[in-house]
Coordinates of C-alpha atoms and ligand atoms in Angstrom, one line a residue:
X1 CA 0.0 0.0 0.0
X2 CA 1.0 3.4 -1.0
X3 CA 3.2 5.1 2.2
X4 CA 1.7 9.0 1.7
X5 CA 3.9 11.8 3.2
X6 CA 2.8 14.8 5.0
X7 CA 3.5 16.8 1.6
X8 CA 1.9 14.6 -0.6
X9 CA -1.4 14.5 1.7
X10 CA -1.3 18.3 2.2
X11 CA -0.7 19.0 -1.6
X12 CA -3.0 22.3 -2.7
X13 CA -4.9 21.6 -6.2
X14 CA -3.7 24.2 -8.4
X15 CA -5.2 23.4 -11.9
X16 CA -7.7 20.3 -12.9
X17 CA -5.4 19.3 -14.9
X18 CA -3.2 17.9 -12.4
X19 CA -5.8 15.2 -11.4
X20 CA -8.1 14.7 -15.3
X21 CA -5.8 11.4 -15.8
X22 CA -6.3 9.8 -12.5
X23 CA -10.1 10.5 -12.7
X24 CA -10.2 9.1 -16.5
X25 CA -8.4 5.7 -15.4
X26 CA -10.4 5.4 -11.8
X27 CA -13.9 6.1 -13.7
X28 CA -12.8 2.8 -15.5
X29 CA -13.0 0.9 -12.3
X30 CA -15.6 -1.7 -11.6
X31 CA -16.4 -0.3 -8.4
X32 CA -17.9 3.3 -9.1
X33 CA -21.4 3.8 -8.2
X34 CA -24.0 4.4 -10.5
X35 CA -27.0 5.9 -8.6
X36 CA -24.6 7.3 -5.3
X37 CA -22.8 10.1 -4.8
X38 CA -18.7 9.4 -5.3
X39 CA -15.5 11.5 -5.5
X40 CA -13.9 12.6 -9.3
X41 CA -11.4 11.1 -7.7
X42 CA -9.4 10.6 -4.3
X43 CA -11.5 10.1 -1.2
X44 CA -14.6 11.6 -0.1
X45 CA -16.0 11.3 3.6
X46 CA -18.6 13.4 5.8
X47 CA -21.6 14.7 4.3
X48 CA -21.2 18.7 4.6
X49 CA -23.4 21.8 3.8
X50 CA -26.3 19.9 2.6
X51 CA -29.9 22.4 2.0
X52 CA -32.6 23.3 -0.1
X53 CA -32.4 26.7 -1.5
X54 CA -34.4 27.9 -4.7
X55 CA -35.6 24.9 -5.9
X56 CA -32.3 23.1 -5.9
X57 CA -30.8 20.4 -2.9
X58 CA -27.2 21.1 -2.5
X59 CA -24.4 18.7 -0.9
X60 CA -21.0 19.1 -0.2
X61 CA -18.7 16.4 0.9
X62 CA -15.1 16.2 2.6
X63 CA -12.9 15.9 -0.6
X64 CA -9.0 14.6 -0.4
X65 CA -7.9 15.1 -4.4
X66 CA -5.3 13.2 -4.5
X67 CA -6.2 9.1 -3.5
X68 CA -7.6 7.1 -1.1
X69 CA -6.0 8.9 2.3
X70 CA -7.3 11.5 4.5
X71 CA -5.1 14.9 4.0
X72 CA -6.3 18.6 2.8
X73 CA -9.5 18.4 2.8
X74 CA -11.8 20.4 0.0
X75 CA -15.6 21.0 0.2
X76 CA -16.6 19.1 -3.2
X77 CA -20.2 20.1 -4.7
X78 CA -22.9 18.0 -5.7
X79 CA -26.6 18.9 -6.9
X80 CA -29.9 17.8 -7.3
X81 CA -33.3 18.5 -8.5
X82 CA -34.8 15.4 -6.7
X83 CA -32.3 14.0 -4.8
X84 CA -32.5 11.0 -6.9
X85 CA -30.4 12.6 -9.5
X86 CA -26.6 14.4 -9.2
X87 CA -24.8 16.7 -11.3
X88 CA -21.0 17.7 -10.0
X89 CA -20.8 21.1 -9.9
X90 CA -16.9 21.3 -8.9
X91 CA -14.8 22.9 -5.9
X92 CA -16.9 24.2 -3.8
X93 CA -14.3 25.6 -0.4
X94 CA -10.9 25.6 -0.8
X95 CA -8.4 25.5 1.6
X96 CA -6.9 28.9 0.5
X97 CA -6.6 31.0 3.6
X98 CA -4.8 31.2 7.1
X99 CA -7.6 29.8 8.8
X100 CA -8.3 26.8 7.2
X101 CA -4.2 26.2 5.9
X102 CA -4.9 22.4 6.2
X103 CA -8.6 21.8 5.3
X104 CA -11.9 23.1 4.9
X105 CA -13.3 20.4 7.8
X106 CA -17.2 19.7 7.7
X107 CA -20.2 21.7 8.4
X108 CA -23.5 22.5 7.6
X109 CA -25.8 25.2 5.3
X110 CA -28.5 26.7 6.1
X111 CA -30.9 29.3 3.4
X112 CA -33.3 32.6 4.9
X113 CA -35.0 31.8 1.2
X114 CA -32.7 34.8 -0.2
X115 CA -29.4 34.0 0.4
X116 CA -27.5 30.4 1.4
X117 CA -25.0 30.5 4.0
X118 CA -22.7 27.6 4.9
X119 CA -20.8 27.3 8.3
X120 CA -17.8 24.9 8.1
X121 CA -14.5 24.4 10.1
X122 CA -11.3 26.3 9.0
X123 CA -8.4 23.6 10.1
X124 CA -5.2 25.5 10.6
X125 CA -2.1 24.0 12.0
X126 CA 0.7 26.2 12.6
X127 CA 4.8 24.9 11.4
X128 CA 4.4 23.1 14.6
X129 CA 1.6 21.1 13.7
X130 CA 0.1 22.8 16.7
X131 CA -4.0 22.5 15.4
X132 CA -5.9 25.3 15.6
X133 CA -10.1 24.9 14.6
X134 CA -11.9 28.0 13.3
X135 CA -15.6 28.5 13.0
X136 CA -15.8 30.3 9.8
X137 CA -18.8 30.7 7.2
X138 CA -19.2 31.5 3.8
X139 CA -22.5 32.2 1.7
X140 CA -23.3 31.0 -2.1
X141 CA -21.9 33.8 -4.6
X142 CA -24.1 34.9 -8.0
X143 CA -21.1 31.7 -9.9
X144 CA -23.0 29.4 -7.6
X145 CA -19.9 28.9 -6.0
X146 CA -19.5 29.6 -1.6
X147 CA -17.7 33.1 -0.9
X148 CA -15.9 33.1 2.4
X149 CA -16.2 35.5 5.0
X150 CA -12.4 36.9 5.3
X151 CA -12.9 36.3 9.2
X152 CA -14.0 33.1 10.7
X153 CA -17.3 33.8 13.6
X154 CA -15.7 32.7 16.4
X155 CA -12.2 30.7 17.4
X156 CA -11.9 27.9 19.8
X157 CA -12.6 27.7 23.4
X158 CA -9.1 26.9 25.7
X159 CA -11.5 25.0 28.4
X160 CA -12.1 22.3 26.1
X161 CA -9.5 20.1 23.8
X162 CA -8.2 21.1 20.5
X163 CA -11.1 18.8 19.1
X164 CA -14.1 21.1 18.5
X165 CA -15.7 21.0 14.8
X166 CA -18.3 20.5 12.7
X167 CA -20.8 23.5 13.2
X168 CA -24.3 22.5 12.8
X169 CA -26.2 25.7 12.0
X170 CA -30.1 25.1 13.3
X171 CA -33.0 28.3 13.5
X172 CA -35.2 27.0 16.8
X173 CA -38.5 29.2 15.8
X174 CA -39.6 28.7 19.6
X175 CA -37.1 31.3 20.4
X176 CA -36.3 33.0 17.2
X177 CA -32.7 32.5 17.4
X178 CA -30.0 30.4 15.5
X179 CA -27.8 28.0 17.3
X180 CA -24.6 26.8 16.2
X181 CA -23.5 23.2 17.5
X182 CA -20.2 21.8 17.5
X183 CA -19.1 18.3 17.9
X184 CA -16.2 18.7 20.8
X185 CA -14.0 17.0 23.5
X186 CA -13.3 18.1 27.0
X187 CA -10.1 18.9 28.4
X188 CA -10.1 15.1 30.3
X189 CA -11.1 13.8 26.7
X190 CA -15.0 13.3 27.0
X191 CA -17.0 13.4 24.0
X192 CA -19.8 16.6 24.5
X193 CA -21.7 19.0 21.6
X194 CA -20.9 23.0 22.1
X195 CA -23.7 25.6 21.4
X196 CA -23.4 29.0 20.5
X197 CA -26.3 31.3 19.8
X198 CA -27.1 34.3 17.5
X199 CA -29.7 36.2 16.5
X200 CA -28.3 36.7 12.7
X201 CA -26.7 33.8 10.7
X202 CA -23.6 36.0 9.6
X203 CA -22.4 37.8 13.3
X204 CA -23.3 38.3 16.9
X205 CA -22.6 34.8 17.7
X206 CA -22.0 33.7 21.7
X207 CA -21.1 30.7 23.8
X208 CA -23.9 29.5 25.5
X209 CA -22.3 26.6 27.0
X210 CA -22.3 22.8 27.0
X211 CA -25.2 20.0 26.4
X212 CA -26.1 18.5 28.8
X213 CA -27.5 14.6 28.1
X214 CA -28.4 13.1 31.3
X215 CA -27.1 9.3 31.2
X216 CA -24.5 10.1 28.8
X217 CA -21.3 12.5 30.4
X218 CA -19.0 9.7 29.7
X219 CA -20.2 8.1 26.3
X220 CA -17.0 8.5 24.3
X221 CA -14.1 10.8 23.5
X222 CA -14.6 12.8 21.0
X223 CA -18.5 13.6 19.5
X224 CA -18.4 14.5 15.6
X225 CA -21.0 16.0 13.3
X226 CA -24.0 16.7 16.3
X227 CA -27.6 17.7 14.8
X228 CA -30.6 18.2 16.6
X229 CA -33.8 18.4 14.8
X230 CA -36.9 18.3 15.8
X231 CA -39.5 15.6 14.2
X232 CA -43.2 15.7 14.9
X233 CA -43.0 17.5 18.0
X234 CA -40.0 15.4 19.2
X235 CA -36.2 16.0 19.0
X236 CA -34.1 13.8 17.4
X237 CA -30.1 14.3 18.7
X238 CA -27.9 12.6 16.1
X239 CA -23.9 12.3 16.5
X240 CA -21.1 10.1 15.7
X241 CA -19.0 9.2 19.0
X242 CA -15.7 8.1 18.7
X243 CA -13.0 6.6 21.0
X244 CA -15.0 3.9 22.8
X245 CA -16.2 0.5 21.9
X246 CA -20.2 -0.2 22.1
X247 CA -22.3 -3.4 22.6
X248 CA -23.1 -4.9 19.1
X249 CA -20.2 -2.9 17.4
X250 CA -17.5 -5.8 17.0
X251 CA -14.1 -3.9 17.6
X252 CA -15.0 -0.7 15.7
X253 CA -14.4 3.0 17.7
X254 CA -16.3 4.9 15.1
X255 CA -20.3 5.0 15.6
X256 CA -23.1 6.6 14.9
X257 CA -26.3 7.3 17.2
X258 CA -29.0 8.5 17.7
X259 CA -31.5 9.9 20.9
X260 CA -35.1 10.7 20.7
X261 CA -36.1 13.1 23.8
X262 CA -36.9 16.7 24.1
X263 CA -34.3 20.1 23.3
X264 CA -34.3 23.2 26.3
X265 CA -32.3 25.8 24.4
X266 CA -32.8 27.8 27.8
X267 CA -31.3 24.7 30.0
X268 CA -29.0 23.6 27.4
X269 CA -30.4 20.0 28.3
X270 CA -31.6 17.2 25.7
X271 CA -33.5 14.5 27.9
X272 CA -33.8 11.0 26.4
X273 CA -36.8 9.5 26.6
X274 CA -35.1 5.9 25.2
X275 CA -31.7 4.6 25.0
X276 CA -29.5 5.6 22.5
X277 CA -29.5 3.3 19.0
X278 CA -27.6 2.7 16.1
X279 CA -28.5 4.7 13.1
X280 CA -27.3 2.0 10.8
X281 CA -26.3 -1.2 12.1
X282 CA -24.1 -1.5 8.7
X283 CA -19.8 -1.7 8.7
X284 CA -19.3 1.2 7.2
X285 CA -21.9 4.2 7.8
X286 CA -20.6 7.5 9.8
X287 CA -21.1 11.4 9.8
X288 CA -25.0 11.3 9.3
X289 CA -25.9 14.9 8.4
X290 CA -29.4 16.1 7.8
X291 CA -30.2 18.5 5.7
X292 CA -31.3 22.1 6.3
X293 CA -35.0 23.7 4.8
X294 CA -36.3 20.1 4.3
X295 CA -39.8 22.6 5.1
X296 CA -42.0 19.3 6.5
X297 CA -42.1 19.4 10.1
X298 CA -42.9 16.1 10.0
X299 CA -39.5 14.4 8.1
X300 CA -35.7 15.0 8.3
X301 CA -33.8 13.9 5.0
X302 CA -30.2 12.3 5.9
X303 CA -27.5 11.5 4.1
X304 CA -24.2 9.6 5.5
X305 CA -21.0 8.4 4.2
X306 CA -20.3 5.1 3.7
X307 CA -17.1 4.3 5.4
X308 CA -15.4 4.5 8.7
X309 CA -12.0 6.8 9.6
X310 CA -8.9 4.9 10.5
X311 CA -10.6 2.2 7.9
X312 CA -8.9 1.0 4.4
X313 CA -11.2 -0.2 1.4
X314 CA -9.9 -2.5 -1.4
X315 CA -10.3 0.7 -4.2
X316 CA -7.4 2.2 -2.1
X317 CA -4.6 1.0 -5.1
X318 CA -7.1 2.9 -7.6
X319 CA -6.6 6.2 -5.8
X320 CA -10.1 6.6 -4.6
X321 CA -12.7 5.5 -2.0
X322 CA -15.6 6.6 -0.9
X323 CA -19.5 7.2 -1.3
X324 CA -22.5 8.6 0.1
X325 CA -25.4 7.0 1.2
X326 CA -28.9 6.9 -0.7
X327 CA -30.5 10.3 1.1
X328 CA -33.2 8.8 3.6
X329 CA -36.4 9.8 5.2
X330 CA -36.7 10.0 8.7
X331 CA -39.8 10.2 10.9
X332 CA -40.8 9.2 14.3
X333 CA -43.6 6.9 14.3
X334 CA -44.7 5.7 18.2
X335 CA -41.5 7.6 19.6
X336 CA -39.7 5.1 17.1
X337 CA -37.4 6.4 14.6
X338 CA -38.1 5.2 11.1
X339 CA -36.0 5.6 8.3
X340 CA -36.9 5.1 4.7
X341 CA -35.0 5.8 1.1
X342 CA -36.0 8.4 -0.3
X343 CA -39.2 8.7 -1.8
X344 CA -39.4 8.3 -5.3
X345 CA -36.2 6.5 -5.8
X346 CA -38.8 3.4 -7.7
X347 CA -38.1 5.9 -10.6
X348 CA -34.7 4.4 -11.1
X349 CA -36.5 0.8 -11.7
X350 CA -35.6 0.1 -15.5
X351 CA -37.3 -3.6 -15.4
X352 CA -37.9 -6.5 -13.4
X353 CA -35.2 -8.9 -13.2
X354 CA -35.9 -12.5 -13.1
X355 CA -35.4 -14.2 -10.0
X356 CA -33.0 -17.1 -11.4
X357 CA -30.3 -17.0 -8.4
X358 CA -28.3 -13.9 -9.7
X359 CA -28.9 -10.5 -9.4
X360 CA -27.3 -6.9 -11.6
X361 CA -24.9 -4.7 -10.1
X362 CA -27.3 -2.1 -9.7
X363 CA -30.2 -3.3 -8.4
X364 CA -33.0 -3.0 -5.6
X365 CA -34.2 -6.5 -4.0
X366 CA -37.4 -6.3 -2.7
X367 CA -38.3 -9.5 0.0
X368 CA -41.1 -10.3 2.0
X369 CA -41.3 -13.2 4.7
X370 CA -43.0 -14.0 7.5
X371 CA -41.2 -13.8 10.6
X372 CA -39.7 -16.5 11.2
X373 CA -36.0 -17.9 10.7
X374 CA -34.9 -16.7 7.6
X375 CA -31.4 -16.4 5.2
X376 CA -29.6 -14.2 2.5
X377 CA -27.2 -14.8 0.7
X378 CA -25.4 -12.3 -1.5
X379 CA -22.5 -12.4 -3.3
X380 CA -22.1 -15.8 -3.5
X381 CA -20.1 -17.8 -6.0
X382 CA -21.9 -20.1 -8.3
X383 CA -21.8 -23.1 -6.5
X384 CA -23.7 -21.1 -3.5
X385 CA -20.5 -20.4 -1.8
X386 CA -18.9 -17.7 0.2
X387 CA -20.9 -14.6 0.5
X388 CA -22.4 -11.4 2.4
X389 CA -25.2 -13.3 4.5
X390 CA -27.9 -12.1 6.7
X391 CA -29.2 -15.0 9.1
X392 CA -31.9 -13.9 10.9
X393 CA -33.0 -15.7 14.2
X394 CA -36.6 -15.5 15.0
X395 CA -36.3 -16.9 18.6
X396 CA -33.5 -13.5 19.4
X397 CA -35.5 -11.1 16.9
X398 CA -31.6 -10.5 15.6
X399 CA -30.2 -10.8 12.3
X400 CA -26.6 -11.1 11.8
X401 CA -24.8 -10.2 8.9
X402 CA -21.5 -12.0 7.8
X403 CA -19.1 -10.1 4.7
X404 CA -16.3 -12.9 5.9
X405 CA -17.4 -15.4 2.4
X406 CA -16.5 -12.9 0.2
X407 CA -13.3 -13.2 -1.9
X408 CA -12.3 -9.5 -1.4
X409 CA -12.3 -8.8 2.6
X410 CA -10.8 -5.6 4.1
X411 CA -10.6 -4.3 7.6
X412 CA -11.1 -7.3 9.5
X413 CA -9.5 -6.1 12.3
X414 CA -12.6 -3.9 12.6
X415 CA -15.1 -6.8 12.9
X416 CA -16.7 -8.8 9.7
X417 CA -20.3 -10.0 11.2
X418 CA -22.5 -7.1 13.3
X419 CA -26.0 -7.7 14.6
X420 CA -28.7 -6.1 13.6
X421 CA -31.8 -6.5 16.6
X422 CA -35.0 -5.5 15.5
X423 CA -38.2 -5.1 17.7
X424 CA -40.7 -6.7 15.4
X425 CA -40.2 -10.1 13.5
X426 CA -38.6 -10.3 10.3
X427 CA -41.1 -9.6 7.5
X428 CA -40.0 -7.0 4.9
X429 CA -36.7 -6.4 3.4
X430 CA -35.2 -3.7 0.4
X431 CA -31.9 -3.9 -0.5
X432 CA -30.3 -1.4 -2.7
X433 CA -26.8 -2.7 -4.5
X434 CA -25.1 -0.4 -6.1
X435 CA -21.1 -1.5 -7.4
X436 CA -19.5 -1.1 -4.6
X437 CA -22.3 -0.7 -1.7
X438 CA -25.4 -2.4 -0.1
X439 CA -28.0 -0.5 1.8
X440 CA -30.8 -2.6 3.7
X441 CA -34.1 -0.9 5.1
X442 CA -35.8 -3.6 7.1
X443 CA -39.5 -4.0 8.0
X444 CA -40.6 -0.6 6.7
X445 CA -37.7 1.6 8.2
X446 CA -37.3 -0.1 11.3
X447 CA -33.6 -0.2 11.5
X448 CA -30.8 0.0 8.2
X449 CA -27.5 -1.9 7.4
X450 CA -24.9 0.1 5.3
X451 CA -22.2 -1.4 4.0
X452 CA -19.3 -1.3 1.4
X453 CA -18.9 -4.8 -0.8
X454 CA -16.5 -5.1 -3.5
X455 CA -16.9 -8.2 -5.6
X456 CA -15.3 -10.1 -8.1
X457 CA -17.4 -10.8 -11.0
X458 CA -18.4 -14.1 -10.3
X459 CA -19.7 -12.9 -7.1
X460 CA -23.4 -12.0 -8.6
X461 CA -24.8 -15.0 -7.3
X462 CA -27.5 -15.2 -4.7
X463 CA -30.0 -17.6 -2.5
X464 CA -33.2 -16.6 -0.3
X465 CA -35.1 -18.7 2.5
X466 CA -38.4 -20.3 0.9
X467 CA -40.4 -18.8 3.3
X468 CA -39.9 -15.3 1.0
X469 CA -40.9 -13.5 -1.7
X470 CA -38.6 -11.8 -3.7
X471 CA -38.4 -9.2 -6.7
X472 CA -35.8 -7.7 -8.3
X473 CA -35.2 -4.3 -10.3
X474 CA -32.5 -3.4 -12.8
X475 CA -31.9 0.3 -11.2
X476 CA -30.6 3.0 -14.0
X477 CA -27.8 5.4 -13.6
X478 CA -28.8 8.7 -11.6
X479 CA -25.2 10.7 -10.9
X480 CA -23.0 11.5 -13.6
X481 CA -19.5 10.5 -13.6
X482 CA -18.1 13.8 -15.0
X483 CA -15.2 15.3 -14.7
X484 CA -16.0 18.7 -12.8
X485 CA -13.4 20.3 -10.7
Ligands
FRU501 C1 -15.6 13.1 10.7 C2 -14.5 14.1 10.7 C3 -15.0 15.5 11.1 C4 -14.0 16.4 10.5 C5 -13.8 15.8 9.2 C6 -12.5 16.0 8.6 O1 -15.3 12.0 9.8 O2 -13.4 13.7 11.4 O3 -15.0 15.6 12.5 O4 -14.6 17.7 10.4 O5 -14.0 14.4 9.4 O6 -12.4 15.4 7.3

């Protein structure tokens, strides 16, 4: 594997041209996604900036130009009509100034229906590598490209560690009043969400102080990428804690979680009214971020990458990795959260595909059973071997989900079978496939499992429990592939 130095991680993009060869032989690969979000080229992580404005969705993601390694980090720009559909639309922030010297780090956007504003970190690090993280904003420009503020809002606080990022802009209409939160570490390394508070999106901001979430003052070291947002009447706190191992999570440290209670802006205090649970019980799914002017009171749209930090994917010797989830729907049915794909993604269903034990690259399976024991297989070989399985076990209510059979396995160390308990039985299943990704939505949004997969190509082989029903559809390609820097 490719040793990167500290030069060649931190490398500034100075023309497209330096990178138009490495996209044209990557966008030959086998494993780029046809209906997902993906880098030109190099890696793409967190979800950033991502809002309705004018009739238009736009999403950003954490962009490293140069391969599959996490170094200066660009704001790369996606949009869509429908969010079904993705156009690039180039650089969006570039690390260019003193306050973000070594990365444009992730953030959010938010729109007053006239202007779009994003909020994102500024990484500097001095010649000392000493790191310094500034809250800095920028709004959209009449190019339709973000124009920075020459002066970030608001520095770091010295009471907590140097880890505080990811500014979450939110309005709360109950008090009139924007709130900025930021994912952050105390000074004896516990993971904790920092809000500030402002009356106008662009200055005045203050420190309010630190959320407080009874039952959960030791729950990690680090918190990244908080949101809050509140759900038919509830509040739905969603962050990605890091530094600790959880129940269910084989050896990862990276997770992502959510609470369902109720937000005092005055008390600073977001009470649970459940344990916390796993957004997506999948190997690789991390820096959920909702998006901003959604304008339904009643539904949050989400996006996530698919992948883990400190985690190596097989693409890695074809200088890229990376993806973004299918945007989901999220609502709060019986103080349950229930996450769905996003509506009208049955558009991308070109035909039915016979059900003759294999199955396309791009595809959605759609199975129903009836609750008890049940078994996937994808991915196997043609003899029935080997395989991404789900086993589900109607006497625990768990399903368990194995990538071990499959010929190309990667990160091991991290754990290759993960749980997935449900609270009803086992009766509905969609499974989206694209090239290099699976997403499952069980039992009508119940719980999800997110997951890279990278097979060989006798790997399209498949086998399902007779107790289930199963169709499949040929999906079409919805996000272009072009070169746009
Ligand atoms: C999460 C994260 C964020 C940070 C960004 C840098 O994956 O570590 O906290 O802003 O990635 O790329």
């Amino acid at each position: 594997m490719k040793q990167w130095t500290l030069e060649e991680r931190y490398r500034v993009l100075k023309s497209p041209e330096e990178i138009r060869e490495l996209h044209e032989r990557i966008s030959r690969s086998v494993y780029r996604q046809t209906y997902h979000v993906q880098p030109v080229t190099g890696l793409s992580s967190d979800p950033n900036g991502f809002v309705y404005h004018k009739g238009l969705w736009h999403l950003f993601f954490q962009w490293c130009p140069w391969g599959a390694v996490h170094g200066l980090k660009y704001w790369y720009h996606v949009t869509s009509k429908d969010l079904i559909s993705w156009e690039n639309a180039g650089v969006g922030l570039k690390p260019d100034s003193f306050y973000d010297n070594k990365g444009n780090h992730s953030g959010s956007g938010i729109s007053d229906g006239e202007e779009l504003y994003f909020f994102y970190t500024g990484n500097h690090r001095d010649e000392n590598w000493v790191r310094t993280p500034y809250t800095c904003a920028a709004y959209l420009g009449k190019d339709g490209k973000p124009v920075k503020l020459g002066k970030p809002l608001f520095g770091p606080r010295d009471d907590y560690s140097e880890h505080q990022r990811d500014p979450k802009i939110i309005f709360n209409e109950e008090k009139g009043k924007y709130y900025i939160l930021i994912g952050a570490q105390t000074l004896d390394q516990k993971g904790t969400i920092l809000i500030y508070e402002s009356e106008k999106l662009l200055e005045g901001w203050s420190f309010k102080g630190q959320l407080h979430v009874p039952g959960y003052e030791d729950f990690g070291g680090m918190w990244e990428c908080p949101y809050i947002v509140n759900i038919s009447g509830y509040d739905l706190l969603i962050f990605s804690p890091q530094y600790t191992k959880l129940p269910g999570r084989a050896e990862s440290t990276n997770h992502n979680v959510y609470l369902i209670g109720h937000m005092d802006y005055d008390s600073l205090t977001f009470t649970p009214i459940s344990d916390y649970r796993y957004l997506d019980f999948g190997f690789d799914f991390y820096a959920a971020q909702g998006a901003a002017n959604v304008g339904d009171p009643d539904k949050a749209i989400l996006i996530s990458w698919i992948g883990l930090p400190d985690n190596h994917y097989p693409t890695e010797p074809e200088e890229w990795e990376g993806s973004m989830t299918l945007p989901r729907e999220l609502r709060i049915v019986d103080e349950k959260l229930v996450q769905t794909p996003i509506s009208g993604i049955e558009s991308l269903r070109v035909e039915e595909y016979p059900a003759d034990g294999t199955f396309p690259s791009a595809c959605e399976i759609e199975i129903e059973t009836d609750g008890r024991d049940f078994e996937l297989a994808l991915f196997t070989k043609p003899d029935g071997s080997g395989g991404f399985t789900m086993k589900y076990d109607a006497s625990q209510k768990t399903a368990v989900f194995d990538k071990s059979g499959m010929t190309k396995r990667f990160n091991e160390n991290v754990g290759e079978v993960l749980p997935m308990p449900l609270e009803k039985p086992l009766q509905k299943i969609r499974v989206f496939v694209d090239h290099s990704s699976v997403e499952f939505f069980v039992n009508d949004g119940e719980a999800t499992f997110t997951s890279h997969v990278y097979p060989e190509r006798d790997e399209f082989h498949m086998s399902v429990s007779e107790n289930a029903e199963m169709r499949i559809w040929k999906l079409r390609p919805s996000v272009e592939d072009r070169f746009v820097v």
